[in-house]
Tab-separated table of C-alpha atoms in Angstrom:
chain	number	residue	atom	x	y	z
U	7	MET	CA	-100.343	-5.682	-15.954
U	8	ARG	CA	-98.573	-4.711	-19.683
U	9	THR	CA	-97.463	-1.077	-17.650
U	10	LYS	CA	-96.405	-3.179	-14.593
U	11	LYS	CA	-93.693	-5.666	-16.302
U	12	LEU	CA	-92.613	-2.173	-18.213
U	13	LYS	CA	-91.889	-0.397	-15.132
U	14	ASP	CA	-90.273	-3.533	-13.844
U	15	LYS	CA	-87.865	-3.895	-16.772
U	16	ASN	CA	-87.314	-0.568	-17.017
U	17	LYS	CA	-86.519	-0.766	-13.226
U	18	LYS	CA	-84.119	-3.423	-14.215
U	19	SER	CA	-82.217	-1.445	-17.292
U	20	ALA	CA	-81.061	1.246	-14.679
U	21	LYS	CA	-80.141	-1.352	-11.948
U	22	LYS	CA	-77.953	-2.558	-14.679
U	23	LEU	CA	-76.866	0.879	-16.375
U	24	GLN	CA	-76.522	1.620	-13.113
U	25	LYS	CA	-74.125	-1.396	-11.714
U	26	GLU	CA	-72.328	-0.887	-15.777
U	27	GLU	CA	-71.708	2.498	-14.329
U	28	GLU	CA	-70.480	2.252	-11.123
U	29	ALA	CA	-67.995	-1.423	-13.094
U	30	MET	CA	-67.231	2.057	-14.981
U	31	LYS	CA	-66.433	4.405	-12.842
U	32	LYS	CA	-63.973	1.235	-10.845
U	33	LYS	CA	-62.273	0.217	-14.396
U	34	ARG	CA	-61.515	4.226	-14.366
U	35	LYS	CA	-60.728	5.379	-10.683
U	36	LYS	CA	-58.284	1.633	-10.770
U	37	ARG	CA	-57.213	2.976	-14.170
U	38	LYS	CA	-55.525	5.952	-12.697
U	39	ARG	CA	-54.530	4.191	-10.347
U	40	SER	CA	-52.335	2.652	-13.000
U	41	LYS	CA	-51.525	5.616	-14.565
U	42	ASN	CA	-50.471	7.409	-11.365
U	43	LYS	CA	-48.810	4.340	-9.315
U	44	GLU	CA	-46.370	4.231	-13.087
U	45	TYR	CA	-46.023	8.723	-12.723
U	46	THR	CA	-45.120	7.931	-9.304
U	47	ILE	CA	-42.829	5.289	-9.936
U	48	ILE	CA	-40.786	7.049	-12.220
U	49	SER	CA	-40.455	9.793	-9.989
U	50	TYR	CA	-39.316	8.556	-8.203
U	51	PHE	CA	-36.967	7.371	-10.515
U	52	PHE	CA	-36.156	10.105	-12.367
U	53	VAL	CA	-35.896	11.622	-8.026
U	54	THR	CA	-32.993	8.735	-7.198
U	55	ILE	CA	-30.511	9.455	-10.623
U	56	PHE	CA	-30.896	13.411	-9.444
U	57	ILE	CA	-30.095	12.304	-5.863
U	58	SER	CA	-27.115	10.079	-6.826
U	59	LEU	CA	-25.805	11.992	-9.489
U	60	ILE	CA	-24.930	14.774	-6.636
U	61	GLY	CA	-24.469	12.809	-4.368
U	62	TYR	CA	-21.667	10.916	-6.889
U	63	MET	CA	-20.497	15.215	-7.588
U	64	VAL	CA	-19.388	15.620	-3.864
U	65	TYR	CA	-18.072	11.954	-3.578
U	66	PHE	CA	-15.417	13.201	-7.013
U	67	ASN	CA	-14.702	16.554	-5.389
U	68	VAL	CA	-14.358	14.889	-2.087
U	69	GLU	CA	-12.251	11.946	-3.486
U	70	LYS	CA	-11.503	11.793	-6.370
U	71	ARG	CA	-11.462	15.557	-7.962
U	72	GLU	CA	-6.736	15.011	-6.888
U	73	ASP	CA	-6.351	11.787	-8.804
U	74	VAL	CA	-8.840	12.530	-12.153
U	75	ILE	CA	-6.250	16.632	-12.041
U	76	SER	CA	-3.158	14.841	-11.197
U	77	SER	CA	-3.879	12.107	-13.809
U	78	PRO	CA	-1.083	12.701	-16.671
U	79	TYR	CA	-3.786	11.900	-19.269
U	80	ASN	CA	-5.766	15.314	-18.290
U	81	THR	CA	-5.130	18.295	-20.194
U	82	ARG	CA	-6.398	20.384	-17.814
U	83	GLN	CA	-2.530	20.472	-16.557
U	84	ASN	CA	-1.478	22.010	-19.462
U	85	GLN	CA	-3.820	24.878	-18.059
U	86	LEU	CA	-2.353	24.804	-14.959
U	87	ALA	CA	0.994	24.631	-16.369
U	88	ASP	CA	0.042	28.476	-17.440
U	89	ARG	CA	-1.040	29.797	-14.230
U	90	ILE	CA	1.646	28.008	-11.841
U	91	THR	CA	5.764	27.111	-11.485
U	92	ARG	CA	5.825	23.401	-9.961
U	93	GLY	CA	5.823	23.178	-6.395
U	94	LYS	CA	8.899	21.951	-4.260
U	95	ILE	CA	9.194	18.600	-2.706
U	96	LEU	CA	11.030	19.228	0.722
U	97	SER	CA	12.241	16.055	2.934
U	98	SER	CA	11.266	16.351	6.711
U	99	ASP	CA	14.322	18.083	7.864
U	100	GLY	CA	14.294	21.584	5.382
U	101	GLN	CA	15.883	19.892	2.569
U	102	THR	CA	14.454	20.353	-1.222
U	103	LEU	CA	14.284	17.417	-3.298
U	104	ALA	CA	12.957	18.850	-6.554
U	105	TYR	CA	12.162	22.956	-7.750
U	106	THR	CA	11.658	24.030	-11.056
U	107	GLU	CA	14.668	26.417	-12.143
U	108	THR	CA	13.472	29.114	-14.908
U	109	ASP	CA	15.468	30.907	-17.361
U	110	GLY	CA	15.518	34.744	-18.533
U	111	GLU	CA	13.344	32.848	-21.541
U	112	GLY	CA	10.753	31.570	-19.172
U	113	ASN	CA	12.084	28.144	-20.320
U	114	GLU	CA	11.162	25.649	-16.790
U	115	THR	CA	13.448	23.063	-16.095
U	116	ARG	CA	12.851	20.530	-13.128
U	117	VAL	CA	15.896	19.724	-10.979
U	118	TYR	CA	16.498	16.505	-8.330
U	119	PRO	CA	19.262	18.588	-6.098
U	120	TYR	CA	19.565	14.480	-4.967
U	121	GLY	CA	20.042	13.188	-8.484
U	122	ASN	CA	19.943	8.374	-8.022
U	123	LYS	CA	19.247	9.136	-4.337
U	124	PHE	CA	15.847	9.665	-4.369
U	125	ALA	CA	14.942	8.582	-7.985
U	126	HIS	CA	12.572	6.332	-7.765
U	127	VAL	CA	10.112	7.490	-4.076
U	128	VAL	CA	10.103	11.148	-5.459
U	129	GLY	CA	10.437	10.431	-9.198
U	130	TYR	CA	10.397	12.235	-12.489
U	131	ASP	CA	8.273	14.742	-13.845
U	132	CYS	CA	8.797	14.065	-17.475
U	133	ASN	CA	7.566	10.714	-19.730
U	134	GLY	CA	4.305	10.817	-17.638
U	135	LYS	CA	4.822	11.350	-13.451
U	136	ASN	CA	5.970	8.619	-11.042
U	137	GLY	CA	6.647	8.569	-7.435
U	138	ILE	CA	5.725	11.734	-4.602
U	139	GLU	CA	5.845	13.519	-8.253
U	140	ALA	CA	3.113	11.427	-9.436
U	141	LEU	CA	1.079	10.887	-5.975
U	142	ALA	CA	1.398	15.334	-5.479
U	143	ASN	CA	0.543	16.799	-9.095
U	144	PHE	CA	-2.353	18.434	-7.637
U	145	SER	CA	-0.865	19.630	-4.379
U	146	LEU	CA	1.901	20.762	-6.687
U	147	MET	CA	0.177	22.497	-9.412
U	148	SER	CA	-2.242	24.483	-7.089
U	149	SER	CA	-1.183	27.936	-5.205
U	150	HIS	CA	-2.415	28.754	-2.245
U	151	ASN	CA	-0.072	32.332	-2.384
U	152	ASN	CA	-0.891	35.305	-0.483
U	153	TYR	CA	-4.322	36.728	-3.371
U	154	ILE	CA	-3.683	40.165	-3.087
U	155	GLU	CA	0.079	38.367	-5.174
U	156	GLN	CA	-1.624	35.964	-6.870
U	157	VAL	CA	-4.126	38.635	-8.621
U	158	LYS	CA	-1.237	40.680	-9.287
U	159	ASN	CA	0.830	38.498	-10.963
U	160	GLU	CA	-2.412	37.392	-13.555
U	161	ILE	CA	-1.899	41.390	-14.446
U	162	LEU	CA	1.299	41.445	-14.935
U	163	GLU	CA	0.599	37.731	-16.501
U	164	ASN	CA	3.792	36.248	-14.514
U	165	LYS	CA	2.760	32.598	-13.137
U	166	ASN	CA	2.171	32.255	-9.506
U	167	PRO	CA	4.301	29.168	-7.730
U	168	GLY	CA	2.692	26.273	-6.798
U	169	ASP	CA	2.306	25.387	-3.419
U	170	SER	CA	5.648	22.828	-2.250
U	171	VAL	CA	4.921	19.816	-0.636
U	172	VAL	CA	6.732	18.452	2.157
U	173	THR	CA	7.254	14.612	2.610
U	174	THR	CA	7.931	12.393	5.370
U	175	LEU	CA	11.979	11.456	3.939
U	176	ASN	CA	14.082	12.094	5.894
U	177	THR	CA	17.620	12.405	4.215
U	178	LYS	CA	20.003	11.337	6.142
U	179	LEU	CA	18.810	7.952	6.547
U	180	GLN	CA	17.719	8.400	3.131
U	181	GLU	CA	21.758	8.223	1.967
U	182	THR	CA	22.940	6.604	4.787
U	183	ALA	CA	20.749	3.178	3.106
U	184	TYR	CA	21.501	4.608	0.001
U	185	ASN	CA	24.882	4.076	0.347
U	186	ALA	CA	25.186	1.151	2.800
U	187	LEU	CA	23.352	-1.058	0.612
U	188	GLY	CA	26.441	0.130	-1.670
U	189	SER	CA	26.602	-1.878	-5.667
U	190	TYR	CA	23.914	-4.774	-4.504
U	191	ASN	CA	20.439	-4.175	-5.804
U	192	GLY	CA	17.706	-4.247	-4.099
U	193	ALA	CA	15.340	-1.727	-1.469
U	194	VAL	CA	15.409	-0.811	1.848
U	195	VAL	CA	12.277	1.052	3.344
U	196	VAL	CA	12.555	2.872	6.809
U	197	LEU	CA	9.111	3.329	8.088
U	198	ASP	CA	7.551	4.613	11.510
U	199	PRO	CA	6.016	2.147	13.212
U	200	LYS	CA	4.097	4.921	14.949
U	201	THR	CA	2.674	6.635	12.502
U	202	GLY	CA	2.630	5.354	9.295
U	203	ALA	CA	4.884	7.627	8.056
U	204	VAL	CA	7.749	6.263	5.207
U	205	LEU	CA	11.285	7.799	6.726
U	206	ALA	CA	13.475	6.121	3.552
U	207	SER	CA	12.909	4.540	0.279
U	208	VAL	CA	15.923	3.143	-1.536
U	209	SER	CA	15.483	0.775	-5.020
U	210	LYS	CA	18.510	-0.320	-6.876
U	211	PRO	CA	19.589	-0.171	-9.339
U	212	ASP	CA	18.398	4.057	-9.690
U	213	PHE	CA	19.028	6.332	-12.721
U	214	ASN	CA	19.087	9.825	-12.039
U	215	PRO	CA	16.112	11.849	-12.533
U	216	ASN	CA	17.147	15.371	-14.579
U	217	THR	CA	18.263	12.886	-17.506
U	218	VAL	CA	15.026	11.471	-17.511
U	219	GLU	CA	14.064	12.859	-20.750
U	220	GLU	CA	17.560	12.431	-22.753
U	221	ASP	CA	18.383	8.146	-20.898
U	222	TRP	CA	14.558	7.571	-21.823
U	223	ASP	CA	14.404	4.985	-24.021
U	224	ALA	CA	17.779	3.407	-22.402
U	225	LEU	CA	15.592	3.042	-19.276
U	226	VAL	CA	12.771	1.927	-20.912
U	227	ASN	CA	14.601	-1.114	-23.212
U	228	ASP	CA	17.022	-2.196	-19.959
U	229	SER	CA	15.259	-5.165	-19.363
U	230	ALA	CA	18.472	-7.024	-17.593
U	231	ASN	CA	18.002	-4.099	-15.445
U	232	SER	CA	14.614	-2.900	-15.044
U	233	SER	CA	16.270	0.418	-13.600
U	234	LEU	CA	12.920	2.448	-13.636
U	235	LEU	CA	11.371	-0.360	-11.068
U	236	ASN	CA	11.050	0.975	-7.846
U	237	ARG	CA	12.104	-2.308	-5.863
U	238	ALA	CA	11.073	-0.835	-2.358
U	239	THR	CA	6.543	-1.392	-3.879
U	240	GLN	CA	6.847	-3.059	-7.284
U	241	GLY	CA	9.837	-5.646	-6.072
U	242	ALA	CA	8.459	-9.118	-5.618
U	243	TYR	CA	10.648	-11.356	-3.774
U	244	PRO	CA	11.163	-14.721	-2.307
U	245	PRO	CA	11.054	-14.084	1.889
U	246	GLY	CA	12.839	-16.744	3.162
U	247	SER	CA	13.567	-17.428	6.842
U	248	ILE	CA	11.698	-13.726	7.193
U	249	PHE	CA	8.740	-15.980	6.426
U	250	LYS	CA	9.372	-17.376	10.082
U	251	VAL	CA	7.714	-14.732	11.518
U	252	VAL	CA	3.847	-16.313	10.090
U	253	ASP	CA	5.013	-19.375	11.004
U	254	ALA	CA	5.004	-18.068	14.472
U	255	LEU	CA	2.527	-16.193	14.137
U	256	ALA	CA	0.161	-19.242	12.658
U	257	TYR	CA	1.969	-21.764	15.675
U	258	LEU	CA	0.386	-18.971	18.732
U	259	ARG	CA	-2.760	-19.337	16.414
U	260	GLU	CA	-2.985	-22.782	16.798
U	261	HIS	CA	-1.288	-23.537	20.099
U	262	GLY	CA	-2.351	-20.583	22.225
U	263	THR	CA	1.438	-20.398	22.831
U	264	ILE	CA	4.646	-21.621	22.446
U	265	ASP	CA	5.891	-22.639	25.321
U	266	GLY	CA	6.273	-26.719	25.724
U	267	PHE	CA	7.170	-27.061	21.148
U	268	SER	CA	10.500	-28.502	21.015
U	269	TYR	CA	12.753	-30.662	18.202
U	270	ASN	CA	15.823	-32.742	17.819
U	271	CYS	CA	17.414	-30.191	15.579
U	272	LYS	CA	20.026	-32.916	13.162
U	273	GLY	CA	20.461	-30.605	9.714
U	274	SER	CA	17.854	-32.121	7.851
U	275	ILE	CA	14.760	-33.195	7.552
U	276	THR	CA	12.860	-35.593	4.591
U	277	VAL	CA	9.626	-36.537	3.532
U	278	ASP	CA	8.565	-38.007	-0.044
U	279	ASP	CA	12.105	-37.755	-0.704
U	280	HIS	CA	11.783	-34.267	-0.375
U	281	LYS	CA	14.872	-32.582	2.169
U	282	ILE	CA	16.019	-29.707	3.223
U	283	PRO	CA	18.947	-28.972	5.215
U	284	CYS	CA	19.799	-26.129	7.635
U	285	PHE	CA	21.845	-23.828	7.178
U	286	GLY	CA	25.232	-24.485	6.048
U	287	GLY	CA	24.214	-28.417	7.296
U	288	GLU	CA	24.260	-27.088	10.875
U	289	VAL	CA	23.070	-29.821	13.350
U	290	HIS	CA	20.585	-26.895	16.178
U	291	GLY	CA	20.717	-30.079	18.086
U	292	SER	CA	17.300	-29.526	21.577
U	293	GLU	CA	15.628	-26.897	20.501
U	294	ASP	CA	12.466	-24.608	22.205
U	295	PHE	CA	10.862	-22.740	19.760
U	296	THR	CA	12.588	-19.114	20.708
U	297	LYS	CA	15.802	-20.693	19.944
U	298	ALA	CA	14.511	-22.457	16.832
U	299	PHE	CA	13.175	-19.252	16.041
U	300	ALA	CA	16.552	-17.059	16.825
U	301	LYS	CA	18.861	-19.647	15.245
U	302	SER	CA	16.319	-19.988	12.330
U	303	CYS	CA	16.268	-23.285	12.600
U	304	ASN	CA	14.715	-24.611	8.995
U	305	THR	CA	14.486	-28.073	9.828
U	306	ALA	CA	11.750	-27.433	13.297
U	307	PHE	CA	10.165	-24.092	10.943
U	308	THR	CA	9.511	-27.340	7.951
U	309	GLN	CA	7.584	-29.681	10.765
U	310	ILE	CA	6.138	-26.777	12.316
U	311	GLY	CA	4.012	-25.912	9.099
U	312	LEU	CA	3.948	-29.620	7.881
U	313	ASP	CA	2.264	-29.774	11.270
U	314	LEU	CA	0.078	-26.633	10.600
U	315	GLY	CA	-1.045	-27.518	7.343
U	316	ALA	CA	-1.681	-25.995	4.235
U	317	LYS	CA	-4.983	-24.114	5.630
U	318	ASN	CA	-3.617	-22.314	8.972
U	319	LEU	CA	-0.454	-21.061	6.628
U	320	GLN	CA	-2.517	-19.642	4.456
U	321	GLU	CA	-5.175	-18.121	6.149
U	322	THR	CA	-3.294	-15.982	8.422
U	323	ALA	CA	-0.450	-15.041	6.329
U	324	GLU	CA	-3.924	-13.610	4.250
U	325	SER	CA	-4.293	-12.188	7.157
U	326	LEU	CA	-1.466	-10.347	6.932
U	327	LEU	CA	-2.223	-8.839	3.519
U	328	PHE	CA	-0.509	-11.405	1.545
U	329	ASN	CA	-3.161	-11.990	-1.318
U	330	SER	CA	-5.081	-8.655	-0.842
U	331	LYS	CA	-4.759	-4.527	-1.607
U	332	LEU	CA	-2.186	-2.984	0.234
U	333	PRO	CA	-2.419	0.714	1.888
U	334	ILE	CA	-0.110	2.351	0.057
U	335	PRO	CA	0.045	4.989	-2.354
U	336	LEU	CA	1.941	4.755	-5.007
U	337	GLU	CA	2.574	2.009	-7.736
U	338	TYR	CA	2.473	-1.852	-5.959
U	339	ASN	CA	2.952	-5.151	-6.322
U	340	LYS	CA	0.717	-7.162	-4.392
U	341	SER	CA	2.493	-9.803	-2.216
U	342	LYS	CA	1.408	-13.153	-3.792
U	343	PHE	CA	0.901	-16.849	-1.486
U	344	ASP	CA	-0.194	-19.641	-3.061
U	345	LEU	CA	-0.128	-23.455	-2.287
U	346	GLY	CA	-3.031	-24.606	-4.771
U	347	SER	CA	-6.258	-26.670	-3.992
U	348	ALA	CA	-3.997	-29.343	-3.142
U	349	PRO	CA	-0.118	-29.050	-1.869
U	350	GLY	CA	1.909	-31.890	-1.593
U	351	ASN	CA	4.090	-32.339	1.588
U	352	PRO	CA	6.887	-31.136	-0.369
U	353	LEU	CA	6.033	-27.353	-1.778
U	354	LEU	CA	4.295	-26.621	1.979
U	355	MET	CA	8.240	-28.069	3.381
U	356	GLN	CA	8.901	-25.100	0.887
U	357	THR	CA	6.222	-23.216	2.045
U	358	ALA	CA	7.068	-22.435	5.431
U	359	ILE	CA	10.800	-21.801	4.907
U	360	GLY	CA	9.648	-18.736	2.689
U	361	GLN	CA	11.189	-19.971	-0.649
U	362	GLY	CA	7.376	-22.032	-3.291
U	363	ASN	CA	5.419	-19.778	-4.329
U	364	THR	CA	5.255	-16.658	-2.022
U	365	LEU	CA	6.501	-13.625	-2.712
U	366	VAL	CA	6.309	-10.120	-1.011
U	367	SER	CA	7.957	-6.236	-1.305
U	368	PRO	CA	10.166	-4.830	1.357
U	369	MET	CA	7.517	-2.312	1.656
U	370	HIS	CA	5.422	-4.598	2.951
U	371	MET	CA	7.580	-6.385	5.320
U	372	ALA	CA	8.040	-3.737	6.251
U	373	MET	CA	4.733	-2.702	6.975
U	374	ILE	CA	3.759	-6.142	8.956
U	375	THR	CA	7.072	-5.418	10.812
U	376	ALA	CA	6.371	-2.068	11.793
U	377	ALA	CA	2.688	-4.113	12.361
U	378	ILE	CA	4.499	-5.892	14.975
U	379	ALA	CA	6.572	-3.072	16.876
U	380	ASN	CA	2.498	-0.997	16.796
U	381	ASP	CA	0.679	-4.419	19.228
U	382	GLY	CA	-0.866	-5.689	15.753
U	383	LYS	CA	-1.818	-2.406	14.628
U	384	LEU	CA	-0.910	-1.397	10.835
U	385	MET	CA	-0.376	2.433	10.352
U	386	LYS	CA	-1.645	3.973	6.850
U	387	PRO	CA	2.368	4.393	5.495
U	388	TYR	CA	1.737	8.072	3.881
U	389	TYR	CA	4.794	9.831	2.337
U	390	ILE	CA	3.142	13.812	2.655
U	391	GLU	CA	3.748	15.127	5.633
U	392	LYS	CA	2.020	18.368	4.782
U	393	VAL	CA	1.363	20.617	2.232
U	394	GLU	CA	2.475	24.334	2.447
U	395	THR	CA	2.316	28.136	0.435
U	396	VAL	CA	5.813	29.144	-0.886
U	397	SER	CA	5.860	31.356	1.845
U	398	GLY	CA	5.564	28.449	4.632
U	399	GLN	CA	1.370	28.477	5.641
U	400	THR	CA	0.301	25.286	6.212
U	401	VAL	CA	-2.330	24.615	3.561
U	402	GLU	CA	-2.962	20.640	5.144
U	403	THR	CA	-1.814	18.118	6.678
U	404	THR	CA	-1.378	14.092	6.839
U	405	LYS	CA	-3.169	12.411	10.450
U	406	PRO	CA	-1.718	9.654	10.695
U	407	SER	CA	-4.697	6.748	11.359
U	408	VAL	CA	-4.576	2.760	12.256
U	409	TYR	CA	-5.142	0.533	8.583
U	410	LYS	CA	-5.375	-2.427	10.621
U	411	GLU	CA	-5.300	-4.732	13.726
U	412	LEU	CA	-2.984	-7.122	11.391
U	413	MET	CA	-2.349	-8.548	15.027
U	414	THR	CA	-3.354	-9.133	18.965
U	415	ALA	CA	-1.341	-7.054	21.027
U	416	GLU	CA	-0.776	-10.437	23.102
U	417	GLU	CA	0.012	-11.618	19.724
U	418	ALA	CA	2.073	-8.716	18.765
U	419	GLY	CA	3.856	-9.319	21.955
U	420	VAL	CA	5.276	-13.059	21.188
U	421	LEU	CA	6.198	-11.892	17.730
U	422	LYS	CA	8.020	-9.028	19.677
U	423	ALA	CA	10.057	-10.920	22.223
U	424	LEU	CA	11.565	-14.533	19.260
U	425	MET	CA	12.478	-10.953	17.446
U	426	THR	CA	14.463	-9.509	19.991
U	427	GLU	CA	16.075	-13.190	20.777
U	428	VAL	CA	17.508	-13.522	17.299
U	429	VAL	CA	19.477	-9.967	18.548
U	430	LYS	CA	20.938	-11.177	21.389
U	431	SER	CA	21.379	-14.871	20.123
U	432	GLY	CA	20.743	-15.357	16.861
U	433	THR	CA	21.672	-15.088	13.459
U	434	ALA	CA	20.884	-10.598	13.732
U	435	THR	CA	23.981	-9.944	16.945
U	436	LYS	CA	25.441	-7.949	14.434
U	437	LEU	CA	22.901	-5.539	15.403
U	438	SER	CA	23.595	-5.986	19.866
U	439	GLY	CA	25.491	-3.571	22.410
U	440	GLU	CA	24.304	-0.554	21.494
U	441	SER	CA	22.927	2.255	22.796
U	442	TYR	CA	20.221	1.386	21.770
U	443	SER	CA	17.583	-1.575	21.511
U	444	ALA	CA	17.257	-3.539	18.029
U	445	ALA	CA	15.085	-6.982	17.446
U	446	GLY	CA	14.844	-8.648	14.043
U	447	LYS	CA	14.517	-11.010	11.916
U	448	THR	CA	17.051	-12.255	8.763
U	449	GLY	CA	16.086	-14.420	5.577
U	450	SER	CA	18.315	-15.938	3.117
U	451	ALA	CA	15.755	-16.889	-0.249
U	452	GLU	CA	17.161	-18.544	-2.615
U	453	TYR	CA	16.218	-18.151	-6.471
U	454	THR	CA	17.737	-19.169	-9.589
U	455	GLY	CA	18.971	-16.189	-11.894
U	456	SER	CA	19.905	-15.283	-15.191
U	457	ASP	CA	22.926	-17.336	-15.504
U	458	GLY	CA	20.732	-21.048	-14.242
U	459	LYS	CA	22.761	-20.877	-11.018
U	460	ILE	CA	21.575	-20.730	-7.596
U	461	LYS	CA	21.607	-17.701	-5.363
U	462	THR	CA	20.499	-16.010	-2.403
U	463	HIS	CA	19.042	-13.122	-1.808
U	464	SER	CA	19.973	-11.020	1.540
U	465	TRP	CA	16.904	-10.070	4.234
U	466	PHE	CA	16.495	-8.598	7.048
U	467	ILE	CA	13.351	-7.331	9.226
U	468	GLY	CA	13.067	-5.624	12.384
U	469	PHE	CA	12.625	-2.417	14.538
U	470	SER	CA	14.723	-0.363	17.708
U	471	ASN	CA	14.404	0.752	20.803
U	472	VAL	CA	12.110	-2.264	20.923
U	473	GLU	CA	10.272	-0.913	24.376
U	474	GLU	CA	9.570	2.675	22.755
U	475	LEU	CA	9.640	2.788	18.497
U	476	ASP	CA	11.357	4.717	16.754
U	477	LEU	CA	11.944	3.093	13.178
U	478	ALA	CA	11.142	-0.508	11.902
U	479	ILE	CA	12.944	-1.341	8.454
U	480	ALA	CA	13.137	-3.937	5.759
U	481	VAL	CA	16.276	-4.332	3.667
U	482	ILE	CA	17.416	-6.795	0.530
U	483	ALA	CA	20.256	-7.307	-1.223
U	484	GLU	CA	19.778	-8.933	-4.347
U	485	GLY	CA	22.011	-12.133	-4.550
U	486	ALA	CA	24.500	-11.083	-1.240
U	487	GLY	CA	24.932	-14.225	0.494
U	488	THR	CA	22.512	-14.911	4.214
U	489	GLY	CA	20.754	-12.079	5.693
U	490	SER	CA	23.587	-11.508	8.706
U	491	LYS	CA	26.531	-10.928	5.843
U	492	VAL	CA	24.668	-8.187	4.177
U	493	ALA	CA	21.168	-7.305	5.206
U	494	VAL	CA	21.900	-6.439	9.131
U	495	PRO	CA	25.026	-4.234	8.125
U	496	VAL	CA	22.467	-2.488	6.070
U	497	ALA	CA	20.236	-1.886	9.443
U	498	HIS	CA	23.206	-0.947	11.602
U	499	GLN	CA	24.097	1.407	9.468
U	500	VAL	CA	20.938	3.281	9.286
U	501	PHE	CA	19.822	2.791	12.902
U	502	ASN	CA	23.195	4.550	13.716
U	503	ALA	CA	22.765	6.962	11.611
U	504	PHE	CA	19.464	7.480	13.662
U	505	TYR	CA	20.951	7.327	16.529
U	506	TYR	CA	24.312	8.828	16.973
U	507	ASN	CA	24.729	11.050	13.491
């Protein structure tokens, strides 16, 4: 009996031990799985980091390499300058806009044959870099010259010639725009609406890029004129009546058509004790939408702005890239459209005629105009047509690309018809009667001068050869008066230079 109890006890002990061993095995397996899981997570983590580093290196070499090398803070440029002579910058019609001159002792001087005329857009290569000199720095300091020639120059310790950058700029259009703007400060931008190529870009007041280094202190301290500021891309101006293209688009999107619109202009409109007159108090009488646009009737568009409301105007302006980044490769300022959270009627009225808090650059208005001309599609603006070796062999070429569809083709067609009527019977009739057709919108934007007096910027936006499209243009002449007085004649000279000279 005693033996039996002992056997039973041993059996129980054995089972208990077996269970404990099984439990221990399970714990060991669990710990092992846990450790394996930790090792797996850590392995995945490091693999992810490794793949990310490889991905970034690929991205850097494809997308960012040129930007980093072109940076004025990158000391590698000094090493490149020891081996390569900076390449030429050429116009699209083959003229030299910048080149490096080397004297008998090997001293290099950057020369700008056209001086002030291309100052802002071509830029300068001292005290930092600016304009195309900065944009194309990587290409200008690279050499794809014949390999044997490169080796020969290295052995003889001679510099290799840098690649040439062929820009989209046209010397005839640039010179015409520069001369037409005359003594007025302001800007002229000319685009090819079908490709986005920048054909001309003028900014005044200007400077002589050949003497930037000597004139540097005077230029940077010139707060009265801000001569170094590229007004074409960095200028911020109230748009005045050229903003009515935005009003028109907002109205079209809200109502689906401009047909049926009617308004009786009495020369001024007053709401909440805020009065807005038409220019010179002119009374336009009974108007449809086309006439109101062609005559640039302030009272009609003030009422349109009130009827549309802040939300519609804000949405339409922002769809045209106000308050947004712009696809411009040179330095620029974003355009501003701000009605605030609860605008009163006076601010809404001012905004509808391009005053208030709205600010825009000439380049941005040229882009909007080009999109209207190009059936609503905005082509990405570019300044460099191609890069080529010193012997003229092409290294790379810029392919035009659509940046964004700012409006439908139908909407663009309505705006195009409205702008065509401005030239036929409205405020830009000075452009009519030529062998080419034209369309556009004038603007007169009020601002307070440094002397405290109210002055007026002269604006014009438009395009030529309406059916086939050749040029899109934006002109602003600071403090010059109405758009039809100065800006339209400037555009007229540019168009004529393209078609007749």
